[in-house]
mmCIF file with all atom_site columns, C-alpha atoms in Angstrom:
data_model
loop_
_atom_site.group_PDB
_atom_site.id
_atom_site.type_symbol
_atom_site.label_atom_id
_atom_site.label_alt_id
_atom_site.label_comp_id
_atom_site.label_asym_id
_atom_site.label_entity_id
_atom_site.label_seq_id
_atom_site.pdbx_PDB_ins_code
_atom_site.Cartn_x
_atom_site.Cartn_y
_atom_site.Cartn_z
_atom_site.occupancy
_atom_site.B_iso_or_equiv
_atom_site.pdbx_formal_charge
_atom_site.auth_seq_id
_atom_site.auth_comp_id
_atom_site.auth_asym_id
_atom_site.auth_atom_id
_atom_site.pdbx_PDB_model_num
ATOM 1   C CA . MET A 1 1   ? 0.000   0.000  0.000   1.00 74.00 ? 28  MET A CA 1
ATOM 2   C CA . SER A 1 2   ? 1.344   3.419  -0.923  1.00 85.00 ? 29  SER A CA 1
ATOM 3   C CA . VAL A 1 3   ? 1.478   6.345  1.482   1.00 88.00 ? 30  VAL A CA 1
ATOM 4   C CA . ARG A 1 4   ? -1.255  8.018  -0.584  1.00 88.00 ? 31  ARG A CA 1
ATOM 5   C CA . ASP A 1 5   ? -3.547  4.992  -0.297  1.00 87.00 ? 32  ASP A CA 1
ATOM 6   C CA . ASP A 1 6   ? -2.847  4.800  3.425   1.00 88.00 ? 33  ASP A CA 1
ATOM 7   C CA . ILE A 1 7   ? -3.796  8.457  3.990   1.00 89.00 ? 34  ILE A CA 1
ATOM 8   C CA . LEU A 1 8   ? -6.922  8.270  1.853   1.00 85.00 ? 35  LEU A CA 1
ATOM 9   C CA . GLY A 1 9   ? -7.943  4.995  3.523   1.00 84.00 ? 36  GLY A CA 1
ATOM 10  C CA . ARG A 1 10  ? -7.725  6.569  6.959   1.00 88.00 ? 37  ARG A CA 1
ATOM 11  C CA . LEU A 1 11  ? -9.766  9.543  5.802   1.00 87.00 ? 38  LEU A CA 1
ATOM 12  C CA . ARG A 1 12  ? -12.447 7.243  4.417   1.00 83.00 ? 39  ARG A CA 1
ATOM 13  C CA . ARG A 1 13  ? -12.614 5.322  7.690   1.00 84.00 ? 40  ARG A CA 1
ATOM 14  C CA . GLN A 1 14  ? -12.918 8.565  9.653   1.00 86.00 ? 41  GLN A CA 1
ATOM 15  C CA . LEU A 1 15  ? -15.797 9.599  7.404   1.00 83.00 ? 42  LEU A CA 1
ATOM 16  C CA . GLY A 1 16  ? -17.443 6.235  7.819   1.00 83.00 ? 43  GLY A CA 1
ATOM 17  C CA . ARG A 1 17  ? -17.158 5.523  4.104   1.00 82.00 ? 44  ARG A CA 1
ATOM 18  C CA . THR A 1 18  ? -17.893 2.065  2.729   1.00 83.00 ? 45  THR A CA 1
ATOM 19  C CA . ASP A 1 19  ? -17.651 0.901  -0.876  1.00 78.00 ? 46  ASP A CA 1
ATOM 20  C CA . SER A 1 20  ? -21.324 1.720  -1.433  1.00 79.00 ? 47  SER A CA 1
ATOM 21  C CA . THR A 1 21  ? -21.240 5.185  0.181   1.00 83.00 ? 48  THR A CA 1
ATOM 22  C CA . THR A 1 22  ? -17.995 6.016  -1.663  1.00 82.00 ? 49  THR A CA 1
ATOM 23  C CA . LEU A 1 23  ? -19.697 5.252  -4.974  1.00 84.00 ? 50  LEU A CA 1
ATOM 24  C CA . ALA A 1 24  ? -22.659 7.463  -4.027  1.00 84.00 ? 51  ALA A CA 1
ATOM 25  C CA . ALA A 1 25  ? -20.322 10.300 -3.022  1.00 83.00 ? 52  ALA A CA 1
ATOM 26  C CA . ARG A 1 26  ? -18.443 10.033 -6.320  1.00 84.00 ? 53  ARG A CA 1
ATOM 27  C CA . GLU A 1 27  ? -21.721 10.224 -8.235  1.00 86.00 ? 54  GLU A CA 1
ATOM 28  C CA . ARG A 1 28  ? -22.718 13.378 -6.315  1.00 86.00 ? 55  ARG A CA 1
ATOM 29  C CA . VAL A 1 29  ? -19.390 15.033 -7.155  1.00 85.00 ? 56  VAL A CA 1
ATOM 30  C CA . GLU A 1 30  ? -19.645 14.104 -10.839 1.00 85.00 ? 57  GLU A CA 1
ATOM 31  C CA . ALA A 1 31  ? -23.221 15.430 -10.997 1.00 86.00 ? 58  ALA A CA 1
ATOM 32  C CA . THR A 1 32  ? -22.113 18.736 -9.456  1.00 83.00 ? 59  THR A CA 1
ATOM 33  C CA . LEU A 1 33  ? -19.215 19.097 -11.903 1.00 76.00 ? 60  LEU A CA 1
ATOM 34  C CA . ALA A 1 34  ? -21.506 18.348 -14.845 1.00 78.00 ? 61  ALA A CA 1
ATOM 35  C CA . LEU A 1 35  ? -23.983 21.054 -13.798 1.00 76.00 ? 62  LEU A CA 1
ATOM 36  C CA . ARG A 1 36  ? -23.027 24.349 -15.452 1.00 67.00 ? 63  ARG A CA 1
ATOM 37  C CA . GLN A 1 37  ? -23.290 27.022 -12.814 1.00 67.00 ? 64  GLN A CA 1
ATOM 38  C CA . THR A 1 38  ? -23.309 30.730 -13.606 1.00 67.00 ? 65  THR A CA 1
ATOM 39  C CA . GLY A 1 39  ? -24.112 33.822 -11.610 1.00 67.00 ? 66  GLY A CA 1
ATOM 40  C CA . PRO A 1 40  ? -26.663 36.489 -12.521 1.00 68.00 ? 67  PRO A CA 1
ATOM 41  C CA . ARG A 1 41  ? -26.302 37.770 -16.073 1.00 73.00 ? 68  ARG A CA 1
ATOM 42  C CA . ALA A 1 42  ? -27.500 40.976 -17.696 1.00 72.00 ? 69  ALA A CA 1
ATOM 43  C CA . ALA A 1 43  ? -30.440 40.622 -20.076 1.00 76.00 ? 70  ALA A CA 1
ATOM 44  C CA . ALA A 1 44  ? -29.625 40.767 -23.791 1.00 74.00 ? 71  ALA A CA 1
ATOM 45  C CA . ASP A 1 45  ? -31.093 44.271 -24.137 1.00 80.00 ? 72  ASP A CA 1
ATOM 46  C CA . ALA A 1 46  ? -29.002 45.507 -21.195 1.00 90.00 ? 73  ALA A CA 1
ATOM 47  C CA . LEU A 1 47  ? -25.579 44.287 -22.363 1.00 93.00 ? 74  LEU A CA 1
ATOM 48  C CA . LEU A 1 48  ? -24.450 47.683 -23.665 1.00 94.00 ? 75  LEU A CA 1
ATOM 49  C CA . ASP A 1 49  ? -25.311 49.565 -20.462 1.00 94.00 ? 76  ASP A CA 1
ATOM 50  C CA . ARG A 1 50  ? -23.773 46.818 -18.337 1.00 94.00 ? 77  ARG A CA 1
ATOM 51  C CA . PHE A 1 51  ? -20.554 46.816 -20.362 1.00 95.00 ? 78  PHE A CA 1
ATOM 52  C CA . ILE A 1 52  ? -20.207 50.605 -20.130 1.00 96.00 ? 79  ILE A CA 1
ATOM 53  C CA . GLU A 1 53  ? -20.868 50.566 -16.373 1.00 95.00 ? 80  GLU A CA 1
ATOM 54  C CA . ARG A 1 54  ? -18.282 47.860 -15.699 1.00 94.00 ? 81  ARG A CA 1
ATOM 55  C CA . ALA A 1 55  ? -15.708 49.354 -18.108 1.00 95.00 ? 82  ALA A CA 1
ATOM 56  C CA . ARG A 1 56  ? -15.905 52.707 -16.306 1.00 95.00 ? 83  ARG A CA 1
ATOM 57  C CA . ALA A 1 57  ? -15.537 50.893 -12.995 1.00 93.00 ? 84  ALA A CA 1
ATOM 58  C CA . MET A 1 58  ? -12.274 49.505 -14.417 1.00 91.00 ? 85  MET A CA 1
ATOM 59  C CA . ILE A 1 59  ? -11.148 53.134 -15.045 1.00 92.00 ? 86  ILE A CA 1
ATOM 60  C CA . SER A 1 60  ? -11.634 52.935 -18.810 1.00 95.00 ? 87  SER A CA 1
ATOM 61  C CA . SER A 1 61  ? -13.143 55.972 -20.484 1.00 96.00 ? 88  SER A CA 1
ATOM 62  C CA . VAL A 1 62  ? -16.000 55.348 -22.927 1.00 96.00 ? 89  VAL A CA 1
ATOM 63  C CA . ASP A 1 63  ? -17.299 57.175 -25.980 1.00 95.00 ? 90  ASP A CA 1
ATOM 64  C CA . ARG A 1 64  ? -19.824 56.164 -28.623 1.00 95.00 ? 91  ARG A CA 1
ATOM 65  C CA . CYS A 1 65  ? -20.300 56.836 -32.331 1.00 95.00 ? 92  CYS A CA 1
ATOM 66  C CA . ALA A 1 66  ? -22.897 55.697 -34.830 1.00 95.00 ? 93  ALA A CA 1
ATOM 67  C CA . THR A 1 67  ? -20.667 54.305 -37.592 1.00 95.00 ? 94  THR A CA 1
ATOM 68  C CA . GLU A 1 68  ? -17.113 53.061 -37.993 1.00 95.00 ? 95  GLU A CA 1
ATOM 69  C CA . ALA A 1 69  ? -16.384 55.919 -40.393 1.00 96.00 ? 96  ALA A CA 1
ATOM 70  C CA . GLU A 1 70  ? -16.748 58.320 -37.451 1.00 96.00 ? 97  GLU A CA 1
ATOM 71  C CA . VAL A 1 71  ? -14.047 56.557 -35.408 1.00 97.00 ? 98  VAL A CA 1
ATOM 72  C CA . PRO A 1 72  ? -11.048 58.719 -36.490 1.00 97.00 ? 99  PRO A CA 1
ATOM 73  C CA . ALA A 1 73  ? -12.847 61.991 -35.698 1.00 97.00 ? 100 ALA A CA 1
ATOM 74  C CA . HIS A 1 74  ? -13.887 60.729 -32.244 1.00 97.00 ? 101 HIS A CA 1
ATOM 75  C CA . CYS A 1 75  ? -10.336 59.544 -31.566 1.00 96.00 ? 102 CYS A CA 1
ATOM 76  C CA . ALA A 1 76  ? -8.951  62.937 -32.599 1.00 97.00 ? 103 ALA A CA 1
ATOM 77  C CA . ASP A 1 77  ? -11.423 64.820 -30.383 1.00 96.00 ? 104 ASP A CA 1
ATOM 78  C CA . TRP A 1 78  ? -10.647 62.641 -27.376 1.00 96.00 ? 105 TRP A CA 1
ATOM 79  C CA . LEU A 1 79  ? -6.862  62.828 -27.816 1.00 96.00 ? 106 LEU A CA 1
ATOM 80  C CA . ARG A 1 80  ? -6.909  66.605 -28.162 1.00 96.00 ? 107 ARG A CA 1
ATOM 81  C CA . GLY A 1 81  ? -9.272  66.913 -25.195 1.00 95.00 ? 108 GLY A CA 1
ATOM 82  C CA . GLN A 1 82  ? -6.824  64.906 -23.072 1.00 94.00 ? 109 GLN A CA 1
ATOM 83  C CA . GLY A 1 83  ? -3.826  66.863 -24.309 1.00 95.00 ? 110 GLY A CA 1
ATOM 84  C CA . LEU A 1 84  ? -2.353  63.700 -25.816 1.00 95.00 ? 111 LEU A CA 1
ATOM 85  C CA . PRO A 1 85  ? -0.319  63.276 -29.037 1.00 93.00 ? 112 PRO A CA 1
ATOM 86  C CA . THR A 1 86  ? -2.244  62.827 -32.270 1.00 95.00 ? 113 THR A CA 1
ATOM 87  C CA . THR A 1 87  ? 0.412   60.523 -33.693 1.00 96.00 ? 114 THR A CA 1
ATOM 88  C CA . LEU A 1 88  ? -0.702  56.931 -33.333 1.00 96.00 ? 115 LEU A CA 1
ATOM 89  C CA . VAL A 1 89  ? -0.173  53.368 -34.510 1.00 97.00 ? 116 VAL A CA 1
ATOM 90  C CA . VAL A 1 90  ? -3.276  51.636 -35.851 1.00 97.00 ? 117 VAL A CA 1
ATOM 91  C CA . ALA A 1 91  ? -3.957  47.913 -36.201 1.00 97.00 ? 118 ALA A CA 1
ATOM 92  C CA . PRO A 1 92  ? -4.085  46.865 -39.892 1.00 97.00 ? 119 PRO A CA 1
ATOM 93  C CA . ALA A 1 93  ? -7.715  45.750 -39.444 1.00 96.00 ? 120 ALA A CA 1
ATOM 94  C CA . LEU A 1 94  ? -8.650  49.457 -39.169 1.00 96.00 ? 121 LEU A CA 1
ATOM 95  C CA . ALA A 1 95  ? -6.373  50.715 -41.956 1.00 96.00 ? 122 ALA A CA 1
ATOM 96  C CA . ALA A 1 96  ? -9.231  51.641 -44.288 1.00 95.00 ? 123 ALA A CA 1
ATOM 97  C CA . LEU A 1 97  ? -10.540 54.398 -42.000 1.00 97.00 ? 124 LEU A CA 1
ATOM 98  C CA . ASP A 1 98  ? -9.706  58.021 -42.876 1.00 96.00 ? 125 ASP A CA 1
ATOM 99  C CA . TRP A 1 99  ? -7.260  58.823 -40.084 1.00 96.00 ? 126 TRP A CA 1
ATOM 100 C CA . ALA A 1 100 ? -5.510  61.609 -42.012 1.00 96.00 ? 127 ALA A CA 1
ATOM 101 C CA . GLY A 1 101 ? -8.847  63.277 -42.734 1.00 96.00 ? 128 GLY A CA 1
ATOM 102 C CA . ALA A 1 102 ? -9.381  63.602 -38.979 1.00 95.00 ? 129 ALA A CA 1
ATOM 103 C CA . GLY A 1 103 ? -6.022  65.329 -38.606 1.00 95.00 ? 130 GLY A CA 1
ATOM 104 C CA . LEU A 1 104 ? -4.267  62.303 -37.147 1.00 96.00 ? 131 LEU A CA 1
ATOM 105 C CA . ASP A 1 105 ? -0.775  61.127 -38.063 1.00 96.00 ? 132 ASP A CA 1
ATOM 106 C CA . ALA A 1 106 ? -1.489  57.401 -38.221 1.00 96.00 ? 133 ALA A CA 1
ATOM 107 C CA . ARG A 1 107 ? 0.968   54.626 -38.952 1.00 96.00 ? 134 ARG A CA 1
ATOM 108 C CA . ILE A 1 108 ? -0.561  51.258 -39.835 1.00 97.00 ? 135 ILE A CA 1
ATOM 109 C CA . GLY A 1 109 ? 1.137   48.271 -38.266 1.00 96.00 ? 136 GLY A CA 1
ATOM 110 C CA . ALA A 1 110 ? 2.537   46.977 -34.997 1.00 96.00 ? 137 ALA A CA 1
ATOM 111 C CA . ALA A 1 111 ? 3.565   49.229 -32.121 1.00 95.00 ? 138 ALA A CA 1
ATOM 112 C CA . THR A 1 112 ? 7.156   49.746 -31.075 1.00 93.00 ? 139 THR A CA 1
ATOM 113 C CA . GLY A 1 113 ? 8.505   51.182 -27.855 1.00 88.00 ? 140 GLY A CA 1
ATOM 114 C CA . ASP A 1 114 ? 8.345   54.678 -29.377 1.00 92.00 ? 141 ASP A CA 1
ATOM 115 C CA . ASP A 1 115 ? 4.581   54.719 -30.024 1.00 94.00 ? 142 ASP A CA 1
ATOM 116 C CA . LEU A 1 116 ? 2.556   56.602 -27.412 1.00 95.00 ? 143 LEU A CA 1
ATOM 117 C CA . VAL A 1 117 ? -0.942  55.801 -28.689 1.00 96.00 ? 144 VAL A CA 1
ATOM 118 C CA . GLY A 1 118 ? -2.081  52.412 -30.009 1.00 96.00 ? 145 GLY A CA 1
ATOM 119 C CA . VAL A 1 119 ? -5.397  51.629 -31.652 1.00 97.00 ? 146 VAL A CA 1
ATOM 120 C CA . THR A 1 120 ? -6.969  48.170 -31.871 1.00 97.00 ? 147 THR A CA 1
ATOM 121 C CA . GLY A 1 121 ? -10.299 46.541 -32.501 1.00 96.00 ? 148 GLY A CA 1
ATOM 122 C CA . CYS A 1 122 ? -11.497 43.730 -30.274 1.00 95.00 ? 149 CYS A CA 1
ATOM 123 C CA . PHE A 1 123 ? -12.793 40.210 -30.833 1.00 96.00 ? 150 PHE A CA 1
ATOM 124 C CA . ARG A 1 124 ? -15.415 40.474 -28.103 1.00 96.00 ? 151 ARG A CA 1
ATOM 125 C CA . ALA A 1 125 ? -16.282 42.763 -25.174 1.00 97.00 ? 152 ALA A CA 1
ATOM 126 C CA . ILE A 1 126 ? -17.531 41.146 -21.973 1.00 95.00 ? 153 ILE A CA 1
ATOM 127 C CA . ALA A 1 127 ? -20.414 42.959 -20.274 1.00 95.00 ? 154 ALA A CA 1
ATOM 128 C CA . GLU A 1 128 ? -20.069 41.133 -16.957 1.00 92.00 ? 155 GLU A CA 1
ATOM 129 C CA . THR A 1 129 ? -16.648 42.607 -16.245 1.00 93.00 ? 156 THR A CA 1
ATOM 130 C CA . GLY A 1 130 ? -16.119 45.443 -18.759 1.00 94.00 ? 157 GLY A CA 1
ATOM 131 C CA . THR A 1 131 ? -13.295 43.447 -20.314 1.00 96.00 ? 158 THR A CA 1
ATOM 132 C CA . LEU A 1 132 ? -11.990 43.334 -23.885 1.00 97.00 ? 159 LEU A CA 1
ATOM 133 C CA . MET A 1 133 ? -11.034 40.031 -25.497 1.00 97.00 ? 160 MET A CA 1
ATOM 134 C CA . LEU A 1 134 ? -8.247  40.601 -28.034 1.00 96.00 ? 161 LEU A CA 1
ATOM 135 C CA . CYS A 1 135 ? -7.002  37.875 -30.385 1.00 96.00 ? 162 CYS A CA 1
ATOM 136 C CA . SER A 1 136 ? -3.527  38.449 -31.807 1.00 95.00 ? 163 SER A CA 1
ATOM 137 C CA . GLY A 1 137 ? -2.782  38.129 -35.522 1.00 93.00 ? 164 GLY A CA 1
ATOM 138 C CA . PRO A 1 138 ? -1.438  40.016 -38.541 1.00 93.00 ? 165 PRO A CA 1
ATOM 139 C CA . GLN A 1 139 ? -4.520  42.251 -38.546 1.00 95.00 ? 166 GLN A CA 1
ATOM 140 C CA . SER A 1 140 ? -4.475  42.812 -34.791 1.00 95.00 ? 167 SER A CA 1
ATOM 141 C CA . PRO A 1 141 ? -0.933  42.943 -33.337 1.00 95.00 ? 168 PRO A CA 1
ATOM 142 C CA . ALA A 1 142 ? -1.016  42.291 -29.603 1.00 94.00 ? 169 ALA A CA 1
ATOM 143 C CA . VAL A 1 143 ? 1.657   44.925 -28.976 1.00 95.00 ? 170 VAL A CA 1
ATOM 144 C CA . ASN A 1 144 ? -0.721  47.749 -29.955 1.00 96.00 ? 171 ASN A CA 1
ATOM 145 C CA . SER A 1 145 ? -2.613  47.218 -26.694 1.00 94.00 ? 172 SER A CA 1
ATOM 146 C CA . LEU A 1 146 ? 0.467   46.560 -24.581 1.00 93.00 ? 173 LEU A CA 1
ATOM 147 C CA . LEU A 1 147 ? 3.327   48.921 -25.463 1.00 93.00 ? 174 LEU A CA 1
ATOM 148 C CA . PRO A 1 148 ? 1.844   52.439 -25.917 1.00 95.00 ? 175 PRO A CA 1
ATOM 149 C CA . GLU A 1 149 ? 0.953   54.563 -22.896 1.00 94.00 ? 176 GLU A CA 1
ATOM 150 C CA . THR A 1 150 ? -2.558  55.014 -24.296 1.00 96.00 ? 177 THR A CA 1
ATOM 151 C CA . HIS A 1 151 ? -4.702  52.242 -25.760 1.00 97.00 ? 178 HIS A CA 1
ATOM 152 C CA . ILE A 1 152 ? -7.785  53.107 -27.821 1.00 97.00 ? 179 ILE A CA 1
ATOM 153 C CA . ALA A 1 153 ? -10.042 50.146 -28.628 1.00 97.00 ? 180 ALA A CA 1
ATOM 154 C CA . VAL A 1 154 ? -12.805 50.188 -31.219 1.00 97.00 ? 181 VAL A CA 1
ATOM 155 C CA . VAL A 1 155 ? -15.690 48.057 -29.918 1.00 97.00 ? 182 VAL A CA 1
ATOM 156 C CA . PRO A 1 156 ? -18.518 47.159 -32.331 1.00 96.00 ? 183 PRO A CA 1
ATOM 157 C CA . ARG A 1 157 ? -21.710 47.055 -30.306 1.00 95.00 ? 184 ARG A CA 1
ATOM 158 C CA . GLN A 1 158 ? -22.613 43.657 -31.722 1.00 95.00 ? 185 GLN A CA 1
ATOM 159 C CA . HIS A 1 159 ? -19.367 42.279 -30.280 1.00 96.00 ? 186 HIS A CA 1
ATOM 160 C CA . ILE A 1 160 ? -20.568 42.809 -26.705 1.00 96.00 ? 187 ILE A CA 1
ATOM 161 C CA . VAL A 1 161 ? -21.452 39.492 -25.054 1.00 95.00 ? 188 VAL A CA 1
ATOM 162 C CA . ALA A 1 162 ? -22.744 38.668 -21.601 1.00 93.00 ? 189 ALA A CA 1
ATOM 163 C CA . ASP A 1 163 ? -19.830 36.846 -20.045 1.00 92.00 ? 190 ASP A CA 1
ATOM 164 C CA . MET A 1 164 ? -16.513 35.062 -20.466 1.00 92.00 ? 191 MET A CA 1
ATOM 165 C CA . GLU A 1 165 ? -18.213 31.773 -21.311 1.00 90.00 ? 192 GLU A CA 1
ATOM 166 C CA . ALA A 1 166 ? -20.052 33.418 -24.213 1.00 92.00 ? 193 ALA A CA 1
ATOM 167 C CA . ALA A 1 167 ? -16.833 35.013 -25.488 1.00 94.00 ? 194 ALA A CA 1
ATOM 168 C CA . TRP A 1 168 ? -15.001 31.670 -25.523 1.00 93.00 ? 195 TRP A CA 1
ATOM 169 C CA . ALA A 1 169 ? -17.981 29.940 -27.125 1.00 92.00 ? 196 ALA A CA 1
ATOM 170 C CA . GLU A 1 170 ? -17.945 32.477 -29.978 1.00 94.00 ? 197 GLU A CA 1
ATOM 171 C CA . ALA A 1 171 ? -14.177 32.083 -30.349 1.00 94.00 ? 198 ALA A CA 1
ATOM 172 C CA . ARG A 1 172 ? -14.568 28.314 -30.717 1.00 93.00 ? 199 ARG A CA 1
ATOM 173 C CA . ARG A 1 173 ? -17.324 28.840 -33.271 1.00 93.00 ? 200 ARG A CA 1
ATOM 174 C CA . GLU A 1 174 ? -15.814 31.666 -35.368 1.00 93.00 ? 201 GLU A CA 1
ATOM 175 C CA . LEU A 1 175 ? -12.026 31.288 -35.330 1.00 92.00 ? 202 LEU A CA 1
ATOM 176 C CA . SER A 1 176 ? -10.760 28.933 -38.005 1.00 87.00 ? 203 SER A CA 1
ATOM 177 C CA . ALA A 1 177 ? -7.396  28.747 -36.224 1.00 89.00 ? 204 ALA A CA 1
ATOM 178 C CA . TRP A 1 178 ? -6.455  29.700 -32.690 1.00 92.00 ? 205 TRP A CA 1
ATOM 179 C CA . PRO A 1 179 ? -4.392  32.900 -32.361 1.00 93.00 ? 206 PRO A CA 1
ATOM 180 C CA . ARG A 1 180 ? -0.951  32.818 -30.804 1.00 93.00 ? 207 ARG A CA 1
ATOM 181 C CA . ALA A 1 181 ? -2.285  34.928 -27.938 1.00 94.00 ? 208 ALA A CA 1
ATOM 182 C CA . VAL A 1 182 ? -5.641  35.872 -26.460 1.00 96.00 ? 209 VAL A CA 1
ATOM 183 C CA . ASN A 1 183 ? -5.361  38.926 -24.206 1.00 95.00 ? 210 ASN A CA 1
ATOM 184 C CA . PHE A 1 184 ? -7.984  40.258 -21.838 1.00 96.00 ? 211 PHE A CA 1
ATOM 185 C CA . VAL A 1 185 ? -7.937  43.988 -21.068 1.00 94.00 ? 212 VAL A CA 1
ATOM 186 C CA . SER A 1 186 ? -9.852  45.318 -18.060 1.00 93.00 ? 213 SER A CA 1
ATOM 187 C CA . GLY A 1 187 ? -8.920  48.982 -17.983 1.00 89.00 ? 214 GLY A CA 1
ATOM 188 C CA . PRO A 1 188 ? -5.424  50.425 -17.637 1.00 89.00 ? 215 PRO A CA 1
ATOM 189 C CA . SER A 1 189 ? -2.547  48.316 -16.362 1.00 81.00 ? 216 SER A CA 1
ATOM 190 C CA . ARG A 1 190 ? -2.291  48.600 -12.590 1.00 76.00 ? 217 ARG A CA 1
ATOM 191 C CA . THR A 1 191 ? -0.679  47.129 -9.526  1.00 77.00 ? 218 THR A CA 1
ATOM 192 C CA . ALA A 1 192 ? -0.998  47.520 -5.764  1.00 75.00 ? 219 ALA A CA 1
ATOM 193 C CA . ASP A 1 193 ? 2.071   45.511 -4.836  1.00 73.00 ? 220 ASP A CA 1
ATOM 194 C CA . ILE A 1 194 ? 3.646   48.403 -2.900  1.00 72.00 ? 221 ILE A CA 1
ATOM 195 C CA . GLU A 1 195 ? 1.736   49.386 0.269   1.00 74.00 ? 222 GLU A CA 1
ATOM 196 C CA . GLN A 1 196 ? -1.527  48.463 -1.461  1.00 73.00 ? 223 GLN A CA 1
ATOM 197 C CA . THR A 1 197 ? -1.474  51.766 -3.343  1.00 75.00 ? 224 THR A CA 1
ATOM 198 C CA . ILE A 1 198 ? -2.903  51.562 -6.872  1.00 74.00 ? 225 ILE A CA 1
ATOM 199 C CA . VAL A 1 199 ? -0.321  52.541 -9.492  1.00 74.00 ? 226 VAL A CA 1
ATOM 200 C CA . LEU A 1 200 ? -1.490  52.811 -13.109 1.00 73.00 ? 227 LEU A CA 1
ATOM 201 C CA . GLY A 1 201 ? 0.643   51.921 -16.111 1.00 70.00 ? 228 GLY A CA 1
ATOM 202 C CA . ALA A 1 202 ? 2.783   49.455 -14.210 1.00 71.00 ? 229 ALA A CA 1
ATOM 203 C CA . HIS A 1 203 ? 2.950   46.822 -16.952 1.00 77.00 ? 230 HIS A CA 1
ATOM 204 C CA . GLY A 1 204 ? 1.089   48.438 -19.853 1.00 81.00 ? 231 GLY A CA 1
ATOM 205 C CA . PRO A 1 205 ? -1.021  51.475 -20.839 1.00 89.00 ? 232 PRO A CA 1
ATOM 206 C CA . TYR A 1 206 ? -1.831  54.264 -18.390 1.00 88.00 ? 233 TYR A CA 1
ATOM 207 C CA . ARG A 1 207 ? -5.119  54.882 -20.184 1.00 93.00 ? 234 ARG A CA 1
ATOM 208 C CA . VAL A 1 208 ? -7.699  52.733 -21.968 1.00 96.00 ? 235 VAL A CA 1
ATOM 209 C CA . HIS A 1 209 ? -10.306 54.526 -24.055 1.00 97.00 ? 236 HIS A CA 1
ATOM 210 C CA . LEU A 1 210 ? -13.180 52.508 -25.525 1.00 97.00 ? 237 LEU A CA 1
ATOM 211 C CA . LEU A 1 211 ? -15.002 53.740 -28.589 1.00 97.00 ? 238 LEU A CA 1
ATOM 212 C CA . ILE A 1 212 ? -18.248 51.821 -29.039 1.00 96.00 ? 239 ILE A CA 1
ATOM 213 C CA . VAL A 1 213 ? -19.592 51.762 -32.591 1.00 96.00 ? 240 VAL A CA 1
ATOM 214 C CA . GLY A 1 214 ? -23.317 51.303 -33.189 1.00 92.00 ? 241 GLY A CA 1
#
């Protein structure tokens, strides 16, 4: 008998377990694991409001526009209002938008350490936590949300889902191949490792601005 078997055997005897009660206990555990348990979820018609509420709680700022064509102008207004640079690096997926027409100096591609503002889309946005789900790839370089001090994310309204389970379910259904990285962004990077004082920008952007389209 191994040490493990000896320990587990003594525990079973202390619990008064027999072969028949052990089988019943195992069945109860398996039934519990098989039962999908979730907490309260926002109704489908409340996903947008819930996402905005939770995103702001995560210290993200939020703006809205009616169409994707309006995205560059809203980005320009927000950057100027914050006193931030209007030079930015944009994910290739958003290259077709008229960034120059909005007065922005946009470079299409992946961010480097010199870029101060990075723009991305998002695969899904999770209403339960105000979190973005970003899938890396040639059209959506992961570094655009990680290296610059300011991250602007374009969030199509129809990409807002209730919870993490829904986001993963849509990834399994829609992605023909898994990306090299799936990143979740819940507001600016932060830490409270030192004296439990929140410090923003510790491992990534100081600011996260969400522009919801639709």
